[in-house]
Amino acid sequence: MLEVLVKMSVVMDYGSDKLARVFFGCMPEDMKETVFLTLGIHWLFKKMGRQKFVVKRSRGWWDLAVIKCDGSYATVIAAGAGSSEVVDIVRLLTKFSCEKIVGIGLAGALKREVQIGDIIVPVQAIQAYAKNMNAAVKHSEELYSIYKNLLKDFCIKNGVSLHEGTICTIDAITSENSKFYAYAERMNFLGVDMEIFHLYREAKRAGFKASSLHIVSDNPILHKSFVDDIPKHDIFRKNKIYRKTPTLIRNIATLLSTR
């Protein structure tokens, strides 16, 4: 399927040198085998840029950084919120040496037991209002297994919980209404985001291994959404994880570079 889409795209007719320069402001060799996509959270990319392990930064349509992890390297790309940028970036990555993609995003929790600051790993993702789970796309268990224990230890050390399950991807924050929440409860979703279904689907089509982790930014089920007054202890808990995410990314990259 992706092969057909690539052949139909005039953009994809260009060589890797041109595509790297225009879209990422870099050279093709700056695209490493492991690529991290920060999904709709540009502040995280800015935090990454201040880390000593970042050895190069560039800018095209999207910001890019190369990070050093022991004797190897990984690439970090700042994707915007929503599906279109994720789809374009994954398709462009087929022109480079990418093999593994790890998404780093935010998610709204859809379970009472999931707290702000916790981490969700979507083992599968589905678009909102799909009728059954046959439409879901799974992550790469093989890829996740490499850094799963590291992520568990990170959560224990920082006093948050790790949740694995199904996440629902919706087209816009304002699409979350009573109809959606009733649907989410019926389908037993763990959380909601705006990108991950599209990342998993496009990665699968391209033959990439992909997984992701999401920091819980809000929980509308507990009336702790972006428009609610979130308690200070929840904000503190979330911000603590935000601060430590750049180092977590580097540690995951280090593990993936050895496999």
Short mmCIF file of N, CA, C and O in Angstrom, two decimals, residues 114-223:
data_model
loop_
_atom_site.label_atom_id
_atom_site.label_comp_id
_atom_site.label_asym_id
_atom_site.label_seq_id
_atom_site.Cartn_x
_atom_site.Cartn_y
_atom_site.Cartn_z
N VAL A 114 -5.92 5.77 36.06
CA VAL A 114 -4.74 6.32 35.38
C VAL A 114 -4.58 7.78 35.80
O VAL A 114 -5.46 8.61 35.58
N GLN A 115 -3.45 8.08 36.41
CA GLN A 115 -3.22 9.41 36.98
C GLN A 115 -2.38 10.29 36.06
O GLN A 115 -1.61 9.81 35.24
N ILE A 116 -2.54 11.59 36.22
CA ILE A 116 -1.71 12.55 35.50
C ILE A 116 -0.25 12.31 35.88
O ILE A 116 0.09 12.18 37.05
N GLY A 117 0.62 12.24 34.86
CA GLY A 117 2.03 11.95 35.09
C GLY A 117 2.39 10.50 34.86
O GLY A 117 3.56 10.16 34.70
N ASP A 118 1.38 9.60 34.88
CA ASP A 118 1.63 8.19 34.54
C ASP A 118 2.05 8.07 33.08
O ASP A 118 1.93 9.03 32.30
N ILE A 119 2.53 6.89 32.73
CA ILE A 119 2.93 6.65 31.34
C ILE A 119 2.08 5.52 30.74
O ILE A 119 1.90 4.48 31.37
N ILE A 120 1.57 5.78 29.55
CA ILE A 120 0.79 4.79 28.81
C ILE A 120 1.63 4.29 27.63
O ILE A 120 2.21 5.09 26.89
N VAL A 121 1.68 2.98 27.49
CA VAL A 121 2.27 2.37 26.29
C VAL A 121 1.13 1.76 25.48
O VAL A 121 0.51 0.79 25.92
N PRO A 122 0.81 2.35 24.33
CA PRO A 122 -0.27 1.80 23.51
C PRO A 122 0.21 0.53 22.77
O PRO A 122 1.00 0.63 21.83
N VAL A 123 -0.24 -0.62 23.22
CA VAL A 123 0.13 -1.86 22.51
C VAL A 123 -0.64 -1.96 21.21
O VAL A 123 -0.24 -2.68 20.29
N GLN A 124 -1.76 -1.22 21.12
CA GLN A 124 -2.46 -1.09 19.86
C GLN A 124 -3.24 0.22 19.86
O GLN A 124 -3.53 0.79 20.91
N ALA A 125 -3.56 0.68 18.67
CA ALA A 125 -4.27 1.95 18.53
C ALA A 125 -5.36 1.80 17.49
O ALA A 125 -5.25 1.01 16.55
N ILE A 126 -6.42 2.59 17.67
CA ILE A 126 -7.55 2.52 16.77
C ILE A 126 -8.11 3.92 16.57
O ILE A 126 -7.98 4.78 17.45
N GLN A 127 -8.69 4.20 15.41
CA GLN A 127 -9.31 5.49 15.18
C GLN A 127 -10.66 5.57 15.87
O GLN A 127 -11.37 4.57 16.00
N ALA A 128 -11.01 6.77 16.30
CA ALA A 128 -12.29 6.97 16.98
C ALA A 128 -13.46 6.52 16.11
O ALA A 128 -13.46 6.74 14.90
N TYR A 129 -14.38 5.86 16.77
CA TYR A 129 -15.64 5.39 16.21
C TYR A 129 -15.52 4.20 15.27
O TYR A 129 -16.49 3.85 14.58
N ALA A 130 -14.34 3.58 15.23
CA ALA A 130 -14.26 2.28 14.55
C ALA A 130 -15.18 1.32 15.29
O ALA A 130 -15.31 1.37 16.51
N LYS A 131 -15.83 0.42 14.55
CA LYS A 131 -16.88 -0.41 15.15
C LYS A 131 -16.34 -1.54 16.02
O LYS A 131 -16.98 -1.96 16.97
N ASN A 132 -15.16 -2.06 15.68
CA ASN A 132 -14.61 -3.14 16.50
C ASN A 132 -13.09 -3.11 16.44
O ASN A 132 -12.49 -2.36 15.65
N MET A 133 -12.47 -3.94 17.25
CA MET A 133 -11.02 -3.91 17.40
C MET A 133 -10.28 -4.50 16.21
O MET A 133 -9.05 -4.44 16.16
N ASN A 134 -10.99 -5.04 15.25
CA ASN A 134 -10.33 -5.54 14.03
C ASN A 134 -9.65 -4.40 13.27
O ASN A 134 -8.74 -4.65 12.46
N ALA A 135 -10.08 -3.18 13.52
CA ALA A 135 -9.50 -2.02 12.84
C ALA A 135 -8.27 -1.47 13.54
O ALA A 135 -7.66 -0.52 13.06
N ALA A 136 -7.90 -2.06 14.67
CA ALA A 136 -6.75 -1.56 15.43
C ALA A 136 -5.43 -1.96 14.76
O ALA A 136 -5.35 -2.95 14.04
N VAL A 137 -4.40 -1.16 15.01
CA VAL A 137 -3.05 -1.43 14.52
C VAL A 137 -2.14 -1.62 15.73
O VAL A 137 -2.13 -0.77 16.64
N LYS A 138 -1.35 -2.68 15.75
CA LYS A 138 -0.51 -2.98 16.91
C LYS A 138 0.88 -2.38 16.78
O LYS A 138 1.37 -2.13 15.68
N HIS A 139 1.51 -2.19 17.94
CA HIS A 139 2.90 -1.76 17.94
C HIS A 139 3.81 -2.98 17.76
O HIS A 139 3.33 -4.12 17.70
N SER A 140 5.11 -2.75 17.68
CA SER A 140 6.07 -3.85 17.57
C SER A 140 6.43 -4.35 18.96
O SER A 140 7.10 -3.65 19.73
N GLU A 141 5.97 -5.54 19.29
CA GLU A 141 6.30 -6.13 20.59
C GLU A 141 7.81 -6.34 20.71
O GLU A 141 8.39 -6.20 21.79
N GLU A 142 8.43 -6.70 19.59
CA GLU A 142 9.88 -6.94 19.59
C GLU A 142 10.63 -5.66 19.97
O GLU A 142 11.57 -5.70 20.78
N LEU A 143 10.22 -4.55 19.39
CA LEU A 143 10.88 -3.27 19.69
C LEU A 143 10.65 -2.86 21.14
O LEU A 143 11.58 -2.49 21.85
N TYR A 144 9.42 -2.95 21.59
CA TYR A 144 9.08 -2.54 22.95
C TYR A 144 9.80 -3.40 23.99
O TYR A 144 10.23 -2.90 25.04
N SER A 145 9.95 -4.68 23.70
CA SER A 145 10.58 -5.59 24.67
C SER A 145 12.01 -5.18 25.00
O SER A 145 12.52 -5.48 26.07
N ILE A 146 12.65 -4.47 24.08
CA ILE A 146 14.04 -4.06 24.30
C ILE A 146 14.15 -3.03 25.43
O ILE A 146 15.09 -3.06 26.23
N TYR A 147 13.18 -2.10 25.50
CA TYR A 147 13.28 -1.05 26.51
C TYR A 147 12.18 -1.11 27.57
O TYR A 147 12.07 -0.22 28.42
N LYS A 148 11.39 -2.17 27.57
CA LYS A 148 10.27 -2.29 28.52
C LYS A 148 10.74 -2.25 29.97
O LYS A 148 10.18 -1.52 30.79
N ASN A 149 11.76 -3.01 30.33
CA ASN A 149 12.24 -3.03 31.71
C ASN A 149 12.82 -1.69 32.13
O ASN A 149 12.66 -1.26 33.28
N LEU A 150 13.49 -1.03 31.19
CA LEU A 150 14.03 0.30 31.48
C LEU A 150 12.89 1.25 31.81
O LEU A 150 12.98 2.05 32.76
N LEU A 151 11.80 1.19 31.05
CA LEU A 151 10.66 2.06 31.27
C LEU A 151 9.97 1.73 32.60
O LEU A 151 9.55 2.64 33.33
N LYS A 152 9.87 0.45 32.93
CA LYS A 152 9.30 0.05 34.22
C LYS A 152 10.11 0.64 35.37
O LYS A 152 9.55 1.19 36.33
N ASP A 153 11.42 0.52 35.28
CA ASP A 153 12.30 1.04 36.34
C ASP A 153 12.17 2.56 36.46
O ASP A 153 12.19 3.11 37.56
N PHE A 154 12.07 3.22 35.31
CA PHE A 154 11.91 4.68 35.29
C PHE A 154 10.65 5.08 36.05
O PHE A 154 10.67 6.02 36.86
N CYS A 155 9.56 4.37 35.80
CA CYS A 155 8.29 4.70 36.46
C CYS A 155 8.35 4.44 37.96
O CYS A 155 7.89 5.27 38.76
N ILE A 156 8.92 3.32 38.34
CA ILE A 156 9.05 3.01 39.77
C ILE A 156 9.90 4.07 40.48
O ILE A 156 9.53 4.57 41.55
N LYS A 157 11.01 4.41 39.88
CA LYS A 157 11.93 5.38 40.47
C LYS A 157 11.28 6.75 40.65
O LYS A 157 11.57 7.48 41.61
N ASN A 158 10.36 7.11 39.71
CA ASN A 158 9.76 8.44 39.74
C ASN A 158 8.34 8.46 40.31
O ASN A 158 7.65 9.48 40.22
N GLY A 159 7.92 7.32 40.87
CA GLY A 159 6.64 7.30 41.58
C GLY A 159 5.41 7.41 40.71
O GLY A 159 4.38 7.94 41.15
N VAL A 160 5.49 6.93 39.47
CA VAL A 160 4.32 6.92 38.59
C VAL A 160 4.06 5.49 38.13
O VAL A 160 4.90 4.61 38.32
N SER A 161 2.90 5.26 37.55
CA SER A 161 2.53 3.91 37.11
C SER A 161 2.66 3.78 35.60
O SER A 161 2.49 4.75 34.85
N LEU A 162 2.96 2.55 35.16
CA LEU A 162 3.05 2.24 33.74
C LEU A 162 1.81 1.43 33.35
O LEU A 162 1.49 0.43 34.00
N HIS A 163 1.13 1.87 32.30
CA HIS A 163 -0.08 1.20 31.83
C HIS A 163 0.10 0.76 30.38
O HIS A 163 0.60 1.53 29.56
N GLU A 164 -0.31 -0.44 30.08
CA GLU A 164 -0.25 -0.95 28.70
C GLU A 164 -1.66 -1.30 28.26
O GLU A 164 -2.42 -1.92 29.01
N GLY A 165 -2.03 -0.90 27.05
CA GLY A 165 -3.38 -1.20 26.57
C GLY A 165 -3.68 -0.51 25.26
O GLY A 165 -2.78 -0.12 24.52
N THR A 166 -4.96 -0.36 24.99
CA THR A 166 -5.42 0.21 23.73
C THR A 166 -5.68 1.70 23.87
O THR A 166 -6.31 2.15 24.83
N ILE A 167 -5.18 2.46 22.91
CA ILE A 167 -5.40 3.89 22.90
C ILE A 167 -6.22 4.25 21.66
O ILE A 167 -6.14 3.58 20.63
N CYS A 168 -7.01 5.29 21.79
CA CYS A 168 -7.87 5.73 20.70
C CYS A 168 -7.34 7.06 20.14
O CYS A 168 -7.01 7.96 20.90
N THR A 169 -7.26 7.15 18.83
CA THR A 169 -6.81 8.38 18.18
C THR A 169 -8.01 9.13 17.63
O THR A 169 -8.81 8.57 16.87
N ILE A 170 -8.12 10.40 18.01
CA ILE A 170 -9.24 11.23 17.57
C ILE A 170 -8.70 12.41 16.77
O ILE A 170 -7.52 12.74 16.84
N ASP A 171 -9.56 13.03 15.97
CA ASP A 171 -9.07 14.05 15.04
C ASP A 171 -8.82 15.41 15.68
O ASP A 171 -8.06 16.21 15.15
N ALA A 172 -9.47 15.71 16.81
CA ALA A 172 -9.31 17.02 17.43
C ALA A 172 -9.72 16.96 18.90
O ALA A 172 -10.60 16.17 19.26
N ILE A 173 -9.11 17.80 19.71
CA ILE A 173 -9.46 17.85 21.14
C ILE A 173 -10.94 18.19 21.31
O ILE A 173 -11.63 17.64 22.18
N THR A 174 -11.45 19.09 20.48
CA THR A 174 -12.85 19.50 20.60
C THR A 174 -13.83 18.42 20.15
O THR A 174 -15.04 18.58 20.30
N SER A 175 -13.31 17.31 19.61
CA SER A 175 -14.17 16.18 19.25
C SER A 175 -14.50 15.30 20.46
O SER A 175 -15.32 14.39 20.37
N GLU A 176 -13.82 15.56 21.56
CA GLU A 176 -14.10 14.80 22.78
C GLU A 176 -15.37 15.35 23.43
O GLU A 176 -15.37 16.44 24.00
N ASN A 177 -16.45 14.57 23.32
CA ASN A 177 -17.74 14.99 23.87
C ASN A 177 -18.39 13.78 24.56
O ASN A 177 -17.78 12.71 24.67
N SER A 178 -19.61 13.94 25.01
CA SER A 178 -20.27 12.85 25.74
C SER A 178 -20.43 11.61 24.87
O SER A 178 -20.31 10.48 25.36
N LYS A 179 -20.66 11.80 23.59
CA LYS A 179 -20.78 10.66 22.67
C LYS A 179 -19.45 9.90 22.61
O LYS A 179 -19.42 8.67 22.65
N PHE A 180 -18.35 10.65 22.53
CA PHE A 180 -17.04 10.01 22.46
C PHE A 180 -16.73 9.25 23.75
O PHE A 180 -16.24 8.13 23.71
N TYR A 181 -17.01 9.86 24.90
CA TYR A 181 -16.69 9.21 26.17
C TYR A 181 -17.52 7.94 26.38
O TYR A 181 -17.02 6.95 26.93
N ALA A 182 -18.76 7.95 25.91
CA ALA A 182 -19.58 6.73 25.99
C ALA A 182 -19.00 5.64 25.09
O ALA A 182 -18.94 4.46 25.48
N TYR A 183 -18.56 6.04 23.92
CA TYR A 183 -17.92 5.10 22.99
C TYR A 183 -16.63 4.54 23.59
O TYR A 183 -16.36 3.33 23.54
N ALA A 184 -15.81 5.42 24.17
CA ALA A 184 -14.54 5.00 24.75
C ALA A 184 -14.74 4.02 25.90
O ALA A 184 -13.98 3.05 26.05
N GLU A 185 -15.75 4.26 26.72
CA GLU A 185 -16.04 3.36 27.83
C GLU A 185 -16.48 1.99 27.31
O GLU A 185 -16.06 0.94 27.83
N ARG A 186 -17.30 2.00 26.28
CA ARG A 186 -17.78 0.75 25.69
C ARG A 186 -16.64 -0.07 25.10
O ARG A 186 -16.61 -1.29 25.19
N MET A 187 -15.66 0.63 24.51
CA MET A 187 -14.54 -0.04 23.87
C MET A 187 -13.39 -0.33 24.83
O MET A 187 -12.40 -0.95 24.46
N ASN A 188 -13.51 0.18 26.07
CA ASN A 188 -12.52 -0.08 27.12
C ASN A 188 -11.14 0.50 26.78
O ASN A 188 -10.11 -0.14 26.99
N PHE A 189 -11.12 1.73 26.28
CA PHE A 189 -9.86 2.38 25.93
C PHE A 189 -9.13 2.87 27.17
O PHE A 189 -9.74 3.32 28.13
N LEU A 190 -7.81 2.83 27.08
CA LEU A 190 -6.96 3.31 28.17
C LEU A 190 -6.76 4.82 28.11
O LEU A 190 -6.67 5.51 29.12
N GLY A 191 -6.65 5.34 26.89
CA GLY A 191 -6.40 6.76 26.73
C GLY A 191 -6.73 7.23 25.34
O GLY A 191 -7.17 6.45 24.48
N VAL A 192 -6.51 8.52 25.09
CA VAL A 192 -6.83 9.13 23.80
C VAL A 192 -5.70 10.08 23.40
O VAL A 192 -5.12 10.77 24.23
N ASP A 193 -5.38 10.08 22.09
CA ASP A 193 -4.40 11.02 21.55
C ASP A 193 -4.84 11.43 20.15
O ASP A 193 -5.95 11.12 19.73
N MET A 194 -3.95 12.10 19.41
CA MET A 194 -4.31 12.56 18.07
C MET A 194 -3.38 12.03 16.97
O MET A 194 -3.53 12.42 15.81
N GLU A 195 -2.41 11.17 17.33
CA GLU A 195 -1.42 10.78 16.32
C GLU A 195 -1.13 9.28 16.19
O GLU A 195 -0.77 8.81 15.11
N ILE A 196 -1.23 8.52 17.28
CA ILE A 196 -0.53 7.24 17.32
C ILE A 196 -1.08 6.20 16.36
O ILE A 196 -0.33 5.37 15.82
N PHE A 197 -2.38 6.19 16.11
CA PHE A 197 -2.92 5.25 15.14
C PHE A 197 -2.25 5.45 13.79
O PHE A 197 -1.87 4.47 13.10
N HIS A 198 -2.06 6.68 13.39
CA HIS A 198 -1.47 7.00 12.09
C HIS A 198 0.01 6.61 12.04
O HIS A 198 0.51 6.15 11.01
N LEU A 199 0.71 6.81 13.16
CA LEU A 199 2.11 6.38 13.22
C LEU A 199 2.22 4.87 13.05
O LEU A 199 3.01 4.39 12.23
N TYR A 200 1.43 4.11 13.80
CA TYR A 200 1.50 2.66 13.72
C TYR A 200 1.10 2.15 12.33
O TYR A 200 1.73 1.25 11.78
N ARG A 201 0.06 2.73 11.78
CA ARG A 201 -0.42 2.29 10.46
C ARG A 201 0.63 2.55 9.38
O ARG A 201 0.95 1.65 8.59
N GLU A 202 1.18 3.76 9.35
CA GLU A 202 2.15 4.09 8.31
C GLU A 202 3.46 3.32 8.50
O GLU A 202 4.10 2.91 7.54
N ALA A 203 3.86 3.13 9.75
CA ALA A 203 5.08 2.37 10.02
C ALA A 203 4.92 0.92 9.55
O ALA A 203 5.84 0.34 8.96
N LYS A 204 3.78 0.36 9.80
CA LYS A 204 3.51 -1.02 9.37
C LYS A 204 3.57 -1.13 7.85
O LYS A 204 4.17 -2.06 7.30
N ARG A 205 2.96 -0.19 7.17
CA ARG A 205 2.97 -0.19 5.70
C ARG A 205 4.38 -0.08 5.15
O ARG A 205 4.71 -0.66 4.12
N ALA A 206 5.23 0.70 5.86
CA ALA A 206 6.60 0.94 5.38
C ALA A 206 7.57 -0.15 5.80
O ALA A 206 8.71 -0.17 5.35
N GLY A 207 7.14 -1.05 6.68
CA GLY A 207 8.02 -2.12 7.14
C GLY A 207 8.90 -1.72 8.31
O GLY A 207 9.88 -2.41 8.62
N PHE A 208 8.58 -0.61 8.99
CA PHE A 208 9.32 -0.19 10.16
C PHE A 208 8.79 -0.87 11.41
O PHE A 208 7.60 -1.20 11.49
N LYS A 209 9.65 -1.03 12.41
CA LYS A 209 9.20 -1.42 13.74
C LYS A 209 8.87 -0.14 14.49
O LYS A 209 9.67 0.80 14.49
N ALA A 210 7.70 -0.10 15.12
CA ALA A 210 7.30 1.13 15.81
C ALA A 210 6.62 0.81 17.13
O ALA A 210 5.87 -0.16 17.25
N SER A 211 6.91 1.64 18.12
CA SER A 211 6.23 1.59 19.40
C SER A 211 6.18 3.03 19.93
O SER A 211 6.69 3.94 19.28
N SER A 212 5.55 3.22 21.09
CA SER A 212 5.47 4.58 21.61
C SER A 212 5.20 4.57 23.10
O SER A 212 4.79 3.55 23.67
N LEU A 213 5.42 5.72 23.70
CA LEU A 213 5.05 5.92 25.10
C LEU A 213 4.46 7.31 25.24
O LEU A 213 4.86 8.24 24.54
N HIS A 214 3.46 7.42 26.12
CA HIS A 214 2.72 8.68 26.25
C HIS A 214 2.61 9.08 27.71
O HIS A 214 2.18 8.28 28.55
N ILE A 215 2.99 10.30 28.00
CA ILE A 215 2.83 10.84 29.34
C ILE A 215 1.38 11.32 29.49
O ILE A 215 0.85 12.00 28.60
N VAL A 216 0.74 10.94 30.57
CA VAL A 216 -0.65 11.34 30.78
C VAL A 216 -0.69 12.82 31.20
O VAL A 216 -0.20 13.19 32.26
N SER A 217 -1.25 13.64 30.34
CA SER A 217 -1.29 15.08 30.56
C SER A 217 -2.56 15.53 31.25
O SER A 217 -2.60 16.59 31.88
N ASP A 218 -3.63 14.74 31.11
CA ASP A 218 -4.91 15.12 31.70
C ASP A 218 -5.80 13.88 31.80
O ASP A 218 -5.49 12.84 31.22
N ASN A 219 -6.87 14.01 32.57
CA ASN A 219 -7.83 12.92 32.70
C ASN A 219 -9.24 13.51 32.78
O ASN A 219 -9.72 13.83 33.87
N PRO A 220 -9.89 13.66 31.63
CA PRO A 220 -11.24 14.25 31.62
C PRO A 220 -12.27 13.42 32.38
O PRO A 220 -13.28 13.96 32.83
N ILE A 221 -12.01 12.13 32.53
CA ILE A 221 -12.93 11.27 33.29
C ILE A 221 -12.97 11.71 34.75
O ILE A 221 -13.99 11.59 35.43
N LEU A 222 -11.86 12.23 35.25
CA LEU A 222 -11.78 12.74 36.62
C LEU A 222 -12.00 14.25 36.69
O LEU A 222 -11.72 14.87 37.71
N HIS A 223 -12.48 14.83 35.57
CA HIS A 223 -12.67 16.28 35.48
C HIS A 223 -11.36 17.02 35.70
O HIS A 223 -11.29 18.03 36.41
#
